[in-house]
mmCIF file of C-alpha atoms in Angstrom:
data_model
loop_
_atom_site.group_PDB
_atom_site.id
_atom_site.type_symbol
_atom_site.label_atom_id
_atom_site.label_comp_id
_atom_site.label_asym_id
_atom_site.label_seq_id
_atom_site.Cartn_x
_atom_site.Cartn_y
_atom_site.Cartn_z
ATOM 1 C CA MET A 1 139.936 148.430 81.584
ATOM 2 C CA VAL A 2 137.192 149.494 81.513
ATOM 3 C CA LEU A 3 136.168 146.713 79.395
ATOM 4 C CA PHE A 4 137.478 144.384 81.574
ATOM 5 C CA GLY A 5 136.184 145.176 85.261
ATOM 6 C CA ARG A 6 132.551 145.545 83.183
ATOM 7 C CA ALA A 7 133.206 141.800 82.825
ATOM 8 C CA LEU A 8 134.353 141.079 85.272
ATOM 9 C CA THR A 9 130.945 142.058 86.910
ATOM 10 C CA VAL A 10 128.945 140.374 84.335
ATOM 11 C CA LEU A 11 130.849 136.992 84.950
ATOM 12 C CA SER A 12 130.577 137.428 88.906
ATOM 13 C CA ILE A 13 126.380 138.195 88.374
ATOM 14 C CA LEU A 14 126.158 134.684 85.760
ATOM 15 C CA SER A 15 127.993 133.039 88.588
ATOM 16 C CA ILE A 16 125.423 134.737 91.588
ATOM 17 C CA THR A 17 122.272 133.294 89.247
ATOM 18 C CA SER A 18 123.517 129.685 88.652
ATOM 19 C CA ALA A 19 123.782 129.239 92.275
ATOM 20 C CA THR A 20 120.634 130.766 93.066
ATOM 21 C CA VAL A 21 118.592 128.922 90.647
ATOM 22 C CA SER A 22 117.450 125.390 92.142
ATOM 23 C CA PRO A 23 117.533 121.940 89.999
ATOM 24 C CA PRO A 24 115.530 120.465 88.100
ATOM 25 C CA MET A 25 112.206 118.959 89.566
ATOM 26 C CA ARG A 26 112.730 114.811 89.166
ATOM 27 C CA VAL A 27 108.560 114.011 88.348
ATOM 28 C CA SER A 28 107.809 110.607 89.317
ATOM 29 C CA PHE A 29 105.459 108.596 87.450
ATOM 30 C CA ARG A 30 103.359 106.093 89.122
ATOM 31 C CA PRO A 31 100.896 103.655 87.580
ATOM 32 C CA PRO A 32 97.428 103.956 88.567
ATOM 33 C CA SER A 33 96.484 101.292 91.630
ATOM 34 C CA LEU A 34 93.982 98.584 90.430
ATOM 35 C CA ALA A 35 90.925 99.912 92.637
ATOM 36 C CA ARG A 36 91.816 103.637 90.570
ATOM 37 C CA VAL A 37 91.369 101.355 87.196
ATOM 38 C CA ARG A 38 88.497 99.160 88.769
ATOM 39 C CA THR A 39 86.205 102.207 89.936
ATOM 40 C CA ALA A 40 87.187 104.025 86.022
ATOM 41 C CA TYR A 41 86.513 101.027 84.049
ATOM 42 C CA LYS A 42 82.850 100.748 86.145
ATOM 43 C CA GLN A 43 81.769 104.765 85.569
ATOM 44 C CA PHE A 44 82.688 104.402 82.140
ATOM 45 C CA SER A 45 81.183 100.993 81.597
ATOM 46 C CA GLU A 46 77.706 103.256 83.117
ATOM 47 C CA GLU A 47 78.133 106.022 81.257
ATOM 48 C CA HIS A 48 78.895 104.130 77.985
ATOM 49 C CA TYR A 49 76.651 100.693 78.779
ATOM 50 C CA MET A 50 75.154 100.230 75.190
ATOM 51 C CA PRO A 51 78.537 100.926 72.872
ATOM 52 C CA ILE A 52 80.465 98.804 75.053
ATOM 53 C CA ALA A 53 78.968 96.124 75.238
ATOM 54 C CA CYS A 54 78.121 96.395 71.492
ATOM 55 C CA ILE A 55 82.222 96.757 70.020
ATOM 56 C CA GLN A 56 83.200 94.038 72.718
ATOM 57 C CA SER A 57 80.448 91.371 71.462
ATOM 58 C CA GLY A 58 81.084 91.569 67.751
ATOM 59 C CA ILE A 59 85.366 91.449 68.727
ATOM 60 C CA LEU A 60 85.099 88.606 70.782
ATOM 61 C CA ARG A 61 82.106 86.975 68.307
ATOM 62 C CA ALA A 62 84.473 87.467 65.264
ATOM 63 C CA SER A 63 87.518 86.025 66.496
ATOM 64 C CA ALA A 64 85.445 83.288 68.419
ATOM 65 C CA ASP A 65 84.466 82.168 64.867
ATOM 66 C CA GLY A 66 88.008 82.336 63.528
ATOM 67 C CA VAL A 67 89.578 80.330 66.279
ATOM 68 C CA SER A 68 86.757 78.105 65.835
ATOM 69 C CA GLN A 69 87.705 77.568 61.880
ATOM 70 C CA ALA A 70 91.369 77.323 62.734
ATOM 71 C CA LEU A 71 90.696 75.001 65.663
ATOM 72 C CA ARG A 72 88.334 72.569 63.093
ATOM 73 C CA GLY A 73 91.380 72.894 60.134
ATOM 74 C CA VAL A 74 89.348 74.290 57.780
ATOM 75 C CA PRO A 75 90.744 77.533 56.039
ATOM 76 C CA LEU A 76 89.955 80.702 57.197
ATOM 77 C CA ASP A 77 86.639 82.909 56.324
ATOM 78 C CA MET A 78 87.040 86.020 56.436
ATOM 79 C CA HIS A 79 83.760 86.714 55.323
ATOM 80 C CA HIS A 80 82.109 83.858 58.044
ATOM 81 C CA MET A 81 84.022 85.964 60.419
ATOM 82 C CA ALA A 82 82.952 89.416 59.047
ATOM 83 C CA ALA A 83 79.290 87.744 59.223
ATOM 84 C CA TYR A 84 79.429 86.348 63.075
ATOM 85 C CA GLY A 85 80.772 90.190 63.696
ATOM 86 C CA THR A 86 77.973 92.315 62.268
ATOM 87 C CA LEU A 87 75.655 90.176 63.985
ATOM 88 C CA GLY A 88 77.616 90.410 67.306
ATOM 89 C CA VAL A 89 77.338 94.142 67.133
ATOM 90 C CA LEU A 90 74.076 94.251 66.150
ATOM 91 C CA PHE A 91 72.282 91.080 67.543
ATOM 92 C CA SER A 92 74.979 90.147 70.808
ATOM 93 C CA GLY A 93 75.623 93.570 70.908
ATOM 94 C CA LEU A 94 72.381 96.420 70.429
ATOM 95 C CA VAL A 95 69.365 93.108 71.436
ATOM 96 C CA GLY A 96 71.189 91.172 74.282
ATOM 97 C CA ALA A 97 72.315 94.566 76.583
ATOM 98 C CA SER A 98 68.939 95.341 75.890
ATOM 99 C CA TRP A 99 67.661 92.284 77.448
ATOM 100 C CA LEU A 100 69.758 91.665 80.424
ATOM 101 C CA ALA A 101 68.792 95.550 81.337
ATOM 102 C CA HIS A 102 64.951 94.576 80.567
ATOM 103 C CA LEU A 103 65.080 91.158 82.631
ATOM 104 C CA GLU A 104 66.935 93.037 85.207
ATOM 105 C CA SER A 105 64.187 95.924 85.327
ATOM 106 C CA GLN A 106 61.384 93.591 85.173
ATOM 107 C CA LEU A 107 62.649 90.845 87.580
ATOM 108 C CA GLY A 108 64.533 93.467 89.561
ATOM 109 C CA PRO A 109 68.162 92.527 91.065
ATOM 110 C CA GLY A 110 67.790 90.329 93.717
ATOM 111 C CA THR A 111 70.100 87.492 94.299
ATOM 112 C CA THR A 112 67.653 84.827 95.630
ATOM 113 C CA PRO A 113 68.004 81.193 94.061
ATOM 114 C CA LYS A 114 64.132 81.509 92.896
ATOM 115 C CA ASP A 115 64.703 84.749 91.450
ATOM 116 C CA VAL A 116 67.986 83.522 89.850
ATOM 117 C CA GLY A 117 65.927 80.589 88.440
ATOM 118 C CA ILE A 118 63.241 82.579 86.843
ATOM 119 C CA LYS A 119 66.420 85.067 85.061
ATOM 120 C CA THR A 120 67.525 81.737 84.244
ATOM 121 C CA ALA A 121 64.551 80.480 82.810
ATOM 122 C CA ALA A 122 63.355 83.073 81.123
ATOM 123 C CA ASP A 123 66.992 84.094 79.051
ATOM 124 C CA PHE A 124 67.025 79.959 78.257
ATOM 125 C CA PHE A 125 63.145 80.234 76.626
ATOM 126 C CA CYS A 126 62.450 84.153 75.484
ATOM 127 C CA TYR A 127 65.723 84.913 74.697
ATOM 128 C CA ALA A 128 67.720 82.045 73.675
ATOM 129 C CA PRO A 129 65.813 81.016 70.467
ATOM 130 C CA CYS A 130 65.595 84.095 69.384
ATOM 131 C CA ALA A 131 69.365 85.102 69.296
ATOM 132 C CA ASN A 132 70.238 81.206 67.920
ATOM 133 C CA SER A 133 67.289 81.385 65.348
ATOM 134 C CA ALA A 134 69.150 84.810 63.999
ATOM 135 C CA TYR A 135 72.778 83.959 64.068
ATOM 136 C CA LEU A 136 71.477 79.546 62.230
ATOM 137 C CA PHE A 137 69.714 82.157 59.293
ATOM 138 C CA MET A 138 72.132 85.460 58.846
ATOM 139 C CA VAL A 139 75.518 84.154 59.853
ATOM 140 C CA PRO A 140 75.197 82.064 56.228
ATOM 141 C CA PHE A 141 72.969 85.150 54.842
ATOM 142 C CA LEU A 142 75.344 87.560 55.476
ATOM 143 C CA THR A 143 78.186 85.278 55.010
ATOM 144 C CA ALA A 144 76.735 85.115 50.932
ATOM 145 C CA LEU A 145 76.517 88.390 50.942
ATOM 146 C CA TYR A 146 79.422 89.655 52.361
ATOM 147 C CA THR A 147 81.353 86.618 49.778
ATOM 148 C CA SER A 148 79.622 87.292 46.678
ATOM 149 C CA GLY A 149 76.868 90.306 47.390
ATOM 150 C CA THR A 150 73.880 87.107 46.302
ATOM 151 C CA ILE A 151 71.050 86.269 49.153
ATOM 152 C CA ASP A 152 69.739 83.134 49.956
ATOM 153 C CA LEU A 153 67.752 82.256 51.260
ATOM 154 C CA THR A 154 67.281 78.998 50.630
ATOM 155 C CA ALA A 155 71.251 77.299 52.694
ATOM 156 C CA SER A 156 69.903 80.122 55.413
ATOM 157 C CA THR A 157 66.774 78.485 55.918
ATOM 158 C CA ALA A 158 67.728 74.847 55.728
ATOM 159 C CA CYS A 159 70.728 75.975 58.808
ATOM 160 C CA LEU A 160 68.051 76.924 61.007
ATOM 161 C CA LEU A 161 66.103 74.339 60.652
ATOM 162 C CA ASN A 162 68.883 71.592 61.574
ATOM 163 C CA GLY A 163 71.194 73.112 63.538
ATOM 164 C CA PHE A 164 68.367 74.539 66.054
ATOM 165 C CA ALA A 165 67.915 71.413 68.225
ATOM 166 C CA ALA A 166 72.039 71.182 68.273
ATOM 167 C CA ALA A 167 71.853 75.119 69.069
ATOM 168 C CA MET A 168 70.085 75.137 71.860
ATOM 169 C CA ALA A 169 70.943 71.958 73.359
ATOM 170 C CA LEU A 170 74.516 74.073 73.020
ATOM 171 C CA GLU A 171 73.244 76.591 75.111
ATOM 172 C CA ALA A 172 71.798 74.730 77.382
ATOM 173 C CA SER A 173 75.007 72.911 78.406
ATOM 174 C CA LEU A 174 77.196 76.282 78.509
ATOM 175 C CA PHE A 175 74.670 79.415 79.383
ATOM 176 C CA ALA A 176 72.349 77.216 81.451
ATOM 177 C CA PRO A 177 75.373 76.927 84.531
ATOM 178 C CA TYR A 178 76.731 80.216 83.684
ATOM 179 C CA ASN A 179 74.003 82.205 84.436
ATOM 180 C CA LEU A 180 73.459 80.388 87.222
ATOM 181 C CA LEU A 181 76.441 81.892 88.709
ATOM 182 C CA SER A 182 76.298 85.539 86.620
ATOM 183 C CA PHE A 183 72.427 86.445 87.357
ATOM 184 C CA ARG A 184 73.839 85.774 91.434
ATOM 185 C CA MET A 185 77.252 87.130 91.479
ATOM 186 C CA ILE A 186 78.155 89.753 88.771
ATOM 187 C CA PRO A 187 76.834 93.304 89.651
ATOM 188 C CA ALA A 188 74.313 93.207 86.377
ATOM 189 C CA THR A 189 77.060 97.081 84.643
ATOM 190 C CA PHE A 190 79.345 94.410 83.963
ATOM 191 C CA ARG A 191 77.167 91.670 82.826
ATOM 192 C CA PRO A 192 77.574 92.284 79.309
ATOM 193 C CA GLN A 193 81.051 91.853 78.973
ATOM 194 C CA THR A 194 81.265 88.717 81.039
ATOM 195 C CA THR A 195 78.525 87.673 78.776
ATOM 196 C CA ALA A 196 80.702 88.675 75.846
ATOM 197 C CA THR A 197 83.413 86.427 77.217
ATOM 198 C CA ALA A 198 81.252 83.517 77.978
ATOM 199 C CA CYS A 199 79.401 83.802 74.125
ATOM 200 C CA PHE A 200 83.643 83.311 73.632
ATOM 201 C CA ALA A 201 83.583 79.647 74.330
ATOM 202 C CA TYR A 202 79.856 79.202 72.945
ATOM 203 C CA THR A 203 80.529 80.675 69.619
ATOM 204 C CA VAL A 204 83.291 78.065 69.274
ATOM 205 C CA GLY A 205 81.273 75.586 69.222
ATOM 206 C CA LEU A 206 78.315 77.397 67.267
ATOM 207 C CA SER A 207 80.799 78.357 64.824
ATOM 208 C CA ALA A 208 80.402 74.726 63.618
ATOM 209 C CA ILE A 209 77.066 74.608 63.430
ATOM 210 C CA CYS A 210 76.496 77.178 61.049
#
């Protein structure tokens, strides 16, 4: 009887405890709003300005070269893509982002037609010849280096001399209109990313030259 009474006591305690236990909490997940994502990305871009520009430029340049090869119906050359990716990181990313920051610091953030025209002209006559020369010379150079470990200065020089005029004409037809829009409407923080995107279209054409 004692054991039976103790058993009844334990069962009564358990029933009371289970009745007083709160139901499990339900955790609801709400995806972040577009405004919060935009704010977070802006802060991240400001804190890691250069690494984002370099990585994004490298990926976009290599991808654009692959797309260009596919559109032209030539066999996919991964070494050629690697050469474009390397220059995307080192030149378009590192040098290009630094150039845009320098341009903004020297000429100011003005968006008047005069300011936009000066920045567009400076970009075309100062930066574009250097960037195009680097790609025209270094893409064949790095492709040969990555493919067979050889250095072919003759082919690189010939590509630079024969393709410079076509590359600058492509630059004028694509980047001059883009810069007129970019320097007027796009904040400097986001400009390396939008410029890298514009470079995708430009690289598709440039890949046919070098």
